Amino acid sequence: MDLKATLQRFDGRSRLLVHSLHSGAAWASNAQTVFNKQRRSDPDFTLNPFLETLCQQEACVHEDSLVLKPLVCLFSEGFKRNLLCFLHLIHPGLPKDHVLHLLQCLTQDDVENQWTCALIKQLQRDIEGTRKGTLLTSDGTGKLKSLCERFRNANAKGKWAYCFEALEAEDKETNMPVLSQKKRKSDNMDHDGDAQEDHQSKRVKIDFCPSEEEERLTEEEEPKMRTSQLQQSAASVSQARSDVLGSSKNLPDHMKAAVPVIKELLDTESAWDESSVSALKVFHECDPNEVEVLCSMLCLSEASEQSLPQLCSCLLDLSPDLSHSTASAVITHLLLPKILSLAEPASRCLVTAAMSLCTRYPRPTCQALIEPVLRKGQTGSAQAEVLCRLVVDCLEPHHRLLVFRTILGVSWDEGVLSVIHALLDSKLELSEEDFSLFTDQLCSQSPHFSKSMKFAKMLLSVLTKYQSHMNPACHHTLSSCLSFNETFLKKSLQAALKRISL
């Protein structure tokens, strides 16, 4: 296909999108950046002309005959995949009929690539809100069954890595029966080493809702896999304890002597006194490695929540204060597992302990507790409630700004929106660069939260409390952001934006 000739079919703005989608795996996000900039310069800009042009019929030669095909079918597989990924990012703000028509055009062509086929079906699911059919081709279903068969052996070496290595070996045997004899043995050894290193460093993440057929395949293997997982988990716990016991041999005798004293206080939940504080002074004498071993030996992650207030009170009575690394290790072991595992509102004991340590050790708390919870993803309402208490009631403005900048680099969900709203209500002292980055993030996230009341209220807070930070570029960005909003607050948001004088 002659790209230059094809580009003449598109208007000027659409050509930029075609260029941005035409090569490279990362170009879907680049296309989103181009699209966001176009909407900033013109809030009324839409993708309708772009989508309509892709659906126009184009004459082409197929099997020695002249046929008509949708223009989108004439592009490369890489372009189609990038286009589908791009539409997946922004489809909540697009007319459904236009996107569905484009997907119908794509299915008119023989879709041999499994990824392209899965992307088409997934986007149809997202738009229609259904789970009809399966994302897997017949070949993919066969491979899934093969993987399940491989996992029936609980002692299979290498687990997932072993399965993929076996599949790669089968592909090589099928597709490359004759190996080149020109490579030296040392080159082959180096190549194998690099391949193993790359294999360990790369992870592929697939995010989709399984269909009924996929769930059935999984459920058939679930009882066997659950038994295997329990055995593996027990073995991992046993190995971890063995590692701790091995490391504990290197601890000085007086540190080992302090462990049973502190553990007894944690286990019996008896009253803590000055002797308890003396026992905790052992943390002052530890280097970073010894602190990790000591926290593991004390099983701080398993300490009951009722014992936390007294333990934290004694830790705060230590003089001098704990070092940054020691405080971070204690917070990581003592609080992080409990916060991450919350399925309901945190107990008063847990909140009190977290707030007391956060007030005394704000930066270690930001780095060892707040940031890991935010980066973990899927922040629930219980986690968000604790984080909001910490950032509002315990942190100074410069530490709140640290948390705010962390949020700009993590994925957003409803829980993260609650934390952002709490930060905004505390009247952050944002620089021009911080506010610009924030508005850019709002624009990129707005299609995903078009019906979210939390997102709409957060936008209203930005428009009413941060008017002094507004410049023409941010004004255009927020105007584009509001165009995606589908809540009853949309008119109020537009009115608040109009009241801002530049």
mmCIF file with all atom_site columns, C-alpha atoms in Angstrom, residues 209-295:
data_model
loop_
_atom_site.group_PDB
_atom_site.id
_atom_site.type_symbol
_atom_site.label_atom_id
_atom_site.label_alt_id
_atom_site.label_comp_id
_atom_site.label_asym_id
_atom_site.label_entity_id
_atom_site.label_seq_id
_atom_site.pdbx_PDB_ins_code
_atom_site.Cartn_x
_atom_site.Cartn_y
_atom_site.Cartn_z
_atom_site.occupancy
_atom_site.B_iso_or_equiv
_atom_site.pdbx_formal_charge
_atom_site.auth_seq_id
_atom_site.auth_comp_id
_atom_site.auth_asym_id
_atom_site.auth_atom_id
_atom_site.pdbx_PDB_model_num
ATOM 1  C CA . CYS A 1 209 ? -12.564 -10.530 31.525 1.00 0.00 ? 209 CYS A CA 1
ATOM 2  C CA . PRO A 1 210 ? -12.793 -14.273 30.796 1.00 0.00 ? 210 PRO A CA 1
ATOM 3  C CA . SER A 1 211 ? -15.762 -15.633 28.897 1.00 0.00 ? 211 SER A CA 1
ATOM 4  C CA . GLU A 1 212 ? -17.855 -18.543 30.113 1.00 0.00 ? 212 GLU A CA 1
ATOM 5  C CA . GLU A 1 213 ? -15.805 -20.970 28.001 1.00 0.00 ? 213 GLU A CA 1
ATOM 6  C CA . GLU A 1 214 ? -12.523 -19.657 29.428 1.00 0.00 ? 214 GLU A CA 1
ATOM 7  C CA . GLU A 1 215 ? -13.899 -19.836 32.963 1.00 0.00 ? 215 GLU A CA 1
ATOM 8  C CA . ARG A 1 216 ? -14.948 -23.452 32.348 1.00 0.00 ? 216 ARG A CA 1
ATOM 9  C CA . LEU A 1 217 ? -11.443 -24.368 31.180 1.00 0.00 ? 217 LEU A CA 1
ATOM 10 C CA . THR A 1 218 ? -9.981  -22.751 34.270 1.00 0.00 ? 218 THR A CA 1
ATOM 11 C CA . GLU A 1 219 ? -12.472 -24.329 36.676 1.00 0.00 ? 219 GLU A CA 1
ATOM 12 C CA . GLU A 1 220 ? -11.667 -27.813 35.383 1.00 0.00 ? 220 GLU A CA 1
ATOM 13 C CA . GLU A 1 221 ? -8.061  -27.409 36.517 1.00 0.00 ? 221 GLU A CA 1
ATOM 14 C CA . GLU A 1 222 ? -8.702  -25.252 39.590 1.00 0.00 ? 222 GLU A CA 1
ATOM 15 C CA . PRO A 1 223 ? -8.914  -28.001 42.291 1.00 0.00 ? 223 PRO A CA 1
ATOM 16 C CA . LYS A 1 224 ? -5.654  -29.590 41.138 1.00 0.00 ? 224 LYS A CA 1
ATOM 17 C CA . MET A 1 225 ? -3.892  -26.251 40.808 1.00 0.00 ? 225 MET A CA 1
ATOM 18 C CA . ARG A 1 226 ? -5.152  -25.080 44.232 1.00 0.00 ? 226 ARG A CA 1
ATOM 19 C CA . THR A 1 227 ? -3.589  -28.123 45.908 1.00 0.00 ? 227 THR A CA 1
ATOM 20 C CA . SER A 1 228 ? -0.352  -27.469 44.060 1.00 0.00 ? 228 SER A CA 1
ATOM 21 C CA . GLN A 1 229 ? -0.384  -23.794 45.064 1.00 0.00 ? 229 GLN A CA 1
ATOM 22 C CA . LEU A 1 230 ? -0.969  -24.630 48.734 1.00 0.00 ? 230 LEU A CA 1
ATOM 23 C CA . GLN A 1 231 ? 1.971   -27.011 48.678 1.00 0.00 ? 231 GLN A CA 1
ATOM 24 C CA . GLN A 1 232 ? 4.157   -24.400 46.997 1.00 0.00 ? 232 GLN A CA 1
ATOM 25 C CA . SER A 1 233 ? 3.040   -21.712 49.472 1.00 0.00 ? 233 SER A CA 1
ATOM 26 C CA . ALA A 1 234 ? 3.855   -23.932 52.453 1.00 0.00 ? 234 ALA A CA 1
ATOM 27 C CA . ALA A 1 235 ? 7.232   -24.712 50.948 1.00 0.00 ? 235 ALA A CA 1
ATOM 28 C CA . SER A 1 236 ? 7.909   -20.991 50.392 1.00 0.00 ? 236 SER A CA 1
ATOM 29 C CA . VAL A 1 237 ? 6.993   -20.119 53.991 1.00 0.00 ? 237 VAL A CA 1
ATOM 30 C CA . SER A 1 238 ? 9.202   -22.935 55.253 1.00 0.00 ? 238 SER A CA 1
ATOM 31 C CA . GLN A 1 239 ? 12.079  -21.757 53.058 1.00 0.00 ? 239 GLN A CA 1
ATOM 32 C CA . ALA A 1 240 ? 11.629  -18.137 54.216 1.00 0.00 ? 240 ALA A CA 1
ATOM 33 C CA . ARG A 1 241 ? 11.735  -19.194 57.852 1.00 0.00 ? 241 ARG A CA 1
ATOM 34 C CA . SER A 1 242 ? 14.816  -21.280 57.181 1.00 0.00 ? 242 SER A CA 1
ATOM 35 C CA . ASP A 1 243 ? 16.484  -18.262 55.569 1.00 0.00 ? 243 ASP A CA 1
ATOM 36 C CA . VAL A 1 244 ? 15.642  -16.115 58.603 1.00 0.00 ? 244 VAL A CA 1
ATOM 37 C CA . LEU A 1 245 ? 16.985  -18.722 61.001 1.00 0.00 ? 245 LEU A CA 1
ATOM 38 C CA . GLY A 1 246 ? 20.148  -18.986 58.933 1.00 0.00 ? 246 GLY A CA 1
ATOM 39 C CA . SER A 1 247 ? 20.613  -15.204 58.922 1.00 0.00 ? 247 SER A CA 1
ATOM 40 C CA . SER A 1 248 ? 19.867  -14.967 62.648 1.00 0.00 ? 248 SER A CA 1
ATOM 41 C CA . LYS A 1 249 ? 23.022  -16.938 63.377 1.00 0.00 ? 249 LYS A CA 1
ATOM 42 C CA . ASN A 1 250 ? 24.987  -13.875 62.301 1.00 0.00 ? 250 ASN A CA 1
ATOM 43 C CA . LEU A 1 251 ? 23.229  -11.590 64.810 1.00 0.00 ? 251 LEU A CA 1
ATOM 44 C CA . PRO A 1 252 ? 25.140  -10.602 67.968 1.00 0.00 ? 252 PRO A CA 1
ATOM 45 C CA . ASP A 1 253 ? 24.095  -12.506 71.088 1.00 0.00 ? 253 ASP A CA 1
ATOM 46 C CA . HIS A 1 254 ? 22.524  -9.472  72.808 1.00 0.00 ? 254 HIS A CA 1
ATOM 47 C CA . MET A 1 255 ? 20.261  -8.922  69.783 1.00 0.00 ? 255 MET A CA 1
ATOM 48 C CA . LYS A 1 256 ? 19.174  -12.555 69.846 1.00 0.00 ? 256 LYS A CA 1
ATOM 49 C CA . ALA A 1 257 ? 18.453  -12.213 73.565 1.00 0.00 ? 257 ALA A CA 1
ATOM 50 C CA . ALA A 1 258 ? 16.105  -9.280  72.942 1.00 0.00 ? 258 ALA A CA 1
ATOM 51 C CA . VAL A 1 259 ? 13.915  -11.257 70.495 1.00 0.00 ? 259 VAL A CA 1
ATOM 52 C CA . PRO A 1 260 ? 12.059  -13.498 73.021 1.00 0.00 ? 260 PRO A CA 1
ATOM 53 C CA . VAL A 1 261 ? 11.506  -10.527 75.349 1.00 0.00 ? 261 VAL A CA 1
ATOM 54 C CA . ILE A 1 262 ? 9.858   -8.429  72.644 1.00 0.00 ? 262 ILE A CA 1
ATOM 55 C CA . LYS A 1 263 ? 7.927   -11.400 71.229 1.00 0.00 ? 263 LYS A CA 1
ATOM 56 C CA . GLU A 1 264 ? 6.497   -12.152 74.660 1.00 0.00 ? 264 GLU A CA 1
ATOM 57 C CA . LEU A 1 265 ? 5.264   -8.586  74.958 1.00 0.00 ? 265 LEU A CA 1
ATOM 58 C CA . LEU A 1 266 ? 3.649   -8.822  71.501 1.00 0.00 ? 266 LEU A CA 1
ATOM 59 C CA . ASP A 1 267 ? 2.086   -12.224 72.122 1.00 0.00 ? 267 ASP A CA 1
ATOM 60 C CA . THR A 1 268 ? 0.735   -11.699 75.626 1.00 0.00 ? 268 THR A CA 1
ATOM 61 C CA . GLU A 1 269 ? -0.464  -8.116  74.994 1.00 0.00 ? 269 GLU A CA 1
ATOM 62 C CA . SER A 1 270 ? 0.592   -7.311  78.553 1.00 0.00 ? 270 SER A CA 1
ATOM 63 C CA . ALA A 1 271 ? 1.293   -3.762  79.708 1.00 0.00 ? 271 ALA A CA 1
ATOM 64 C CA . TRP A 1 272 ? 4.446   -2.192  78.306 1.00 0.00 ? 272 TRP A CA 1
ATOM 65 C CA . ASP A 1 273 ? 6.744   -0.271  80.655 1.00 0.00 ? 273 ASP A CA 1
ATOM 66 C CA . GLU A 1 274 ? 10.234  1.243   80.747 1.00 0.00 ? 274 GLU A CA 1
ATOM 67 C CA . SER A 1 275 ? 11.844  -2.203  80.493 1.00 0.00 ? 275 SER A CA 1
ATOM 68 C CA . SER A 1 276 ? 9.947   -2.665  77.211 1.00 0.00 ? 276 SER A CA 1
ATOM 69 C CA . VAL A 1 277 ? 11.481  0.520   75.863 1.00 0.00 ? 277 VAL A CA 1
ATOM 70 C CA . SER A 1 278 ? 14.912  -0.747  76.912 1.00 0.00 ? 278 SER A CA 1
ATOM 71 C CA . ALA A 1 279 ? 14.348  -3.962  74.971 1.00 0.00 ? 279 ALA A CA 1
ATOM 72 C CA . LEU A 1 280 ? 13.479  -1.981  71.836 1.00 0.00 ? 280 LEU A CA 1
ATOM 73 C CA . LYS A 1 281 ? 16.766  -0.064  72.031 1.00 0.00 ? 281 LYS A CA 1
ATOM 74 C CA . VAL A 1 282 ? 18.271  -2.986  70.165 1.00 0.00 ? 282 VAL A CA 1
ATOM 75 C CA . PHE A 1 283 ? 16.970  -1.320  66.968 1.00 0.00 ? 283 PHE A CA 1
ATOM 76 C CA . HIS A 1 284 ? 19.523  1.479   67.505 1.00 0.00 ? 284 HIS A CA 1
ATOM 77 C CA . GLU A 1 285 ? 22.382  -0.990  67.260 1.00 0.00 ? 285 GLU A CA 1
ATOM 78 C CA . CYS A 1 286 ? 21.322  -2.713  64.016 1.00 0.00 ? 286 CYS A CA 1
ATOM 79 C CA . ASP A 1 287 ? 22.635  -2.109  60.547 1.00 0.00 ? 287 ASP A CA 1
ATOM 80 C CA . PRO A 1 288 ? 20.072  -2.315  57.691 1.00 0.00 ? 288 PRO A CA 1
ATOM 81 C CA . ASN A 1 289 ? 20.566  -6.055  57.136 1.00 0.00 ? 289 ASN A CA 1
ATOM 82 C CA . GLU A 1 290 ? 20.274  -6.825  60.837 1.00 0.00 ? 290 GLU A CA 1
ATOM 83 C CA . VAL A 1 291 ? 17.080  -4.775  61.084 1.00 0.00 ? 291 VAL A CA 1
ATOM 84 C CA . GLU A 1 292 ? 15.472  -6.881  58.357 1.00 0.00 ? 292 GLU A CA 1
ATOM 85 C CA . VAL A 1 293 ? 16.469  -10.098 60.132 1.00 0.00 ? 293 VAL A CA 1
ATOM 86 C CA . LEU A 1 294 ? 15.290  -8.786  63.498 1.00 0.00 ? 294 LEU A CA 1
ATOM 87 C CA . CYS A 1 295 ? 11.880  -7.713  62.110 1.00 0.00 ? 295 CYS A CA 1
#
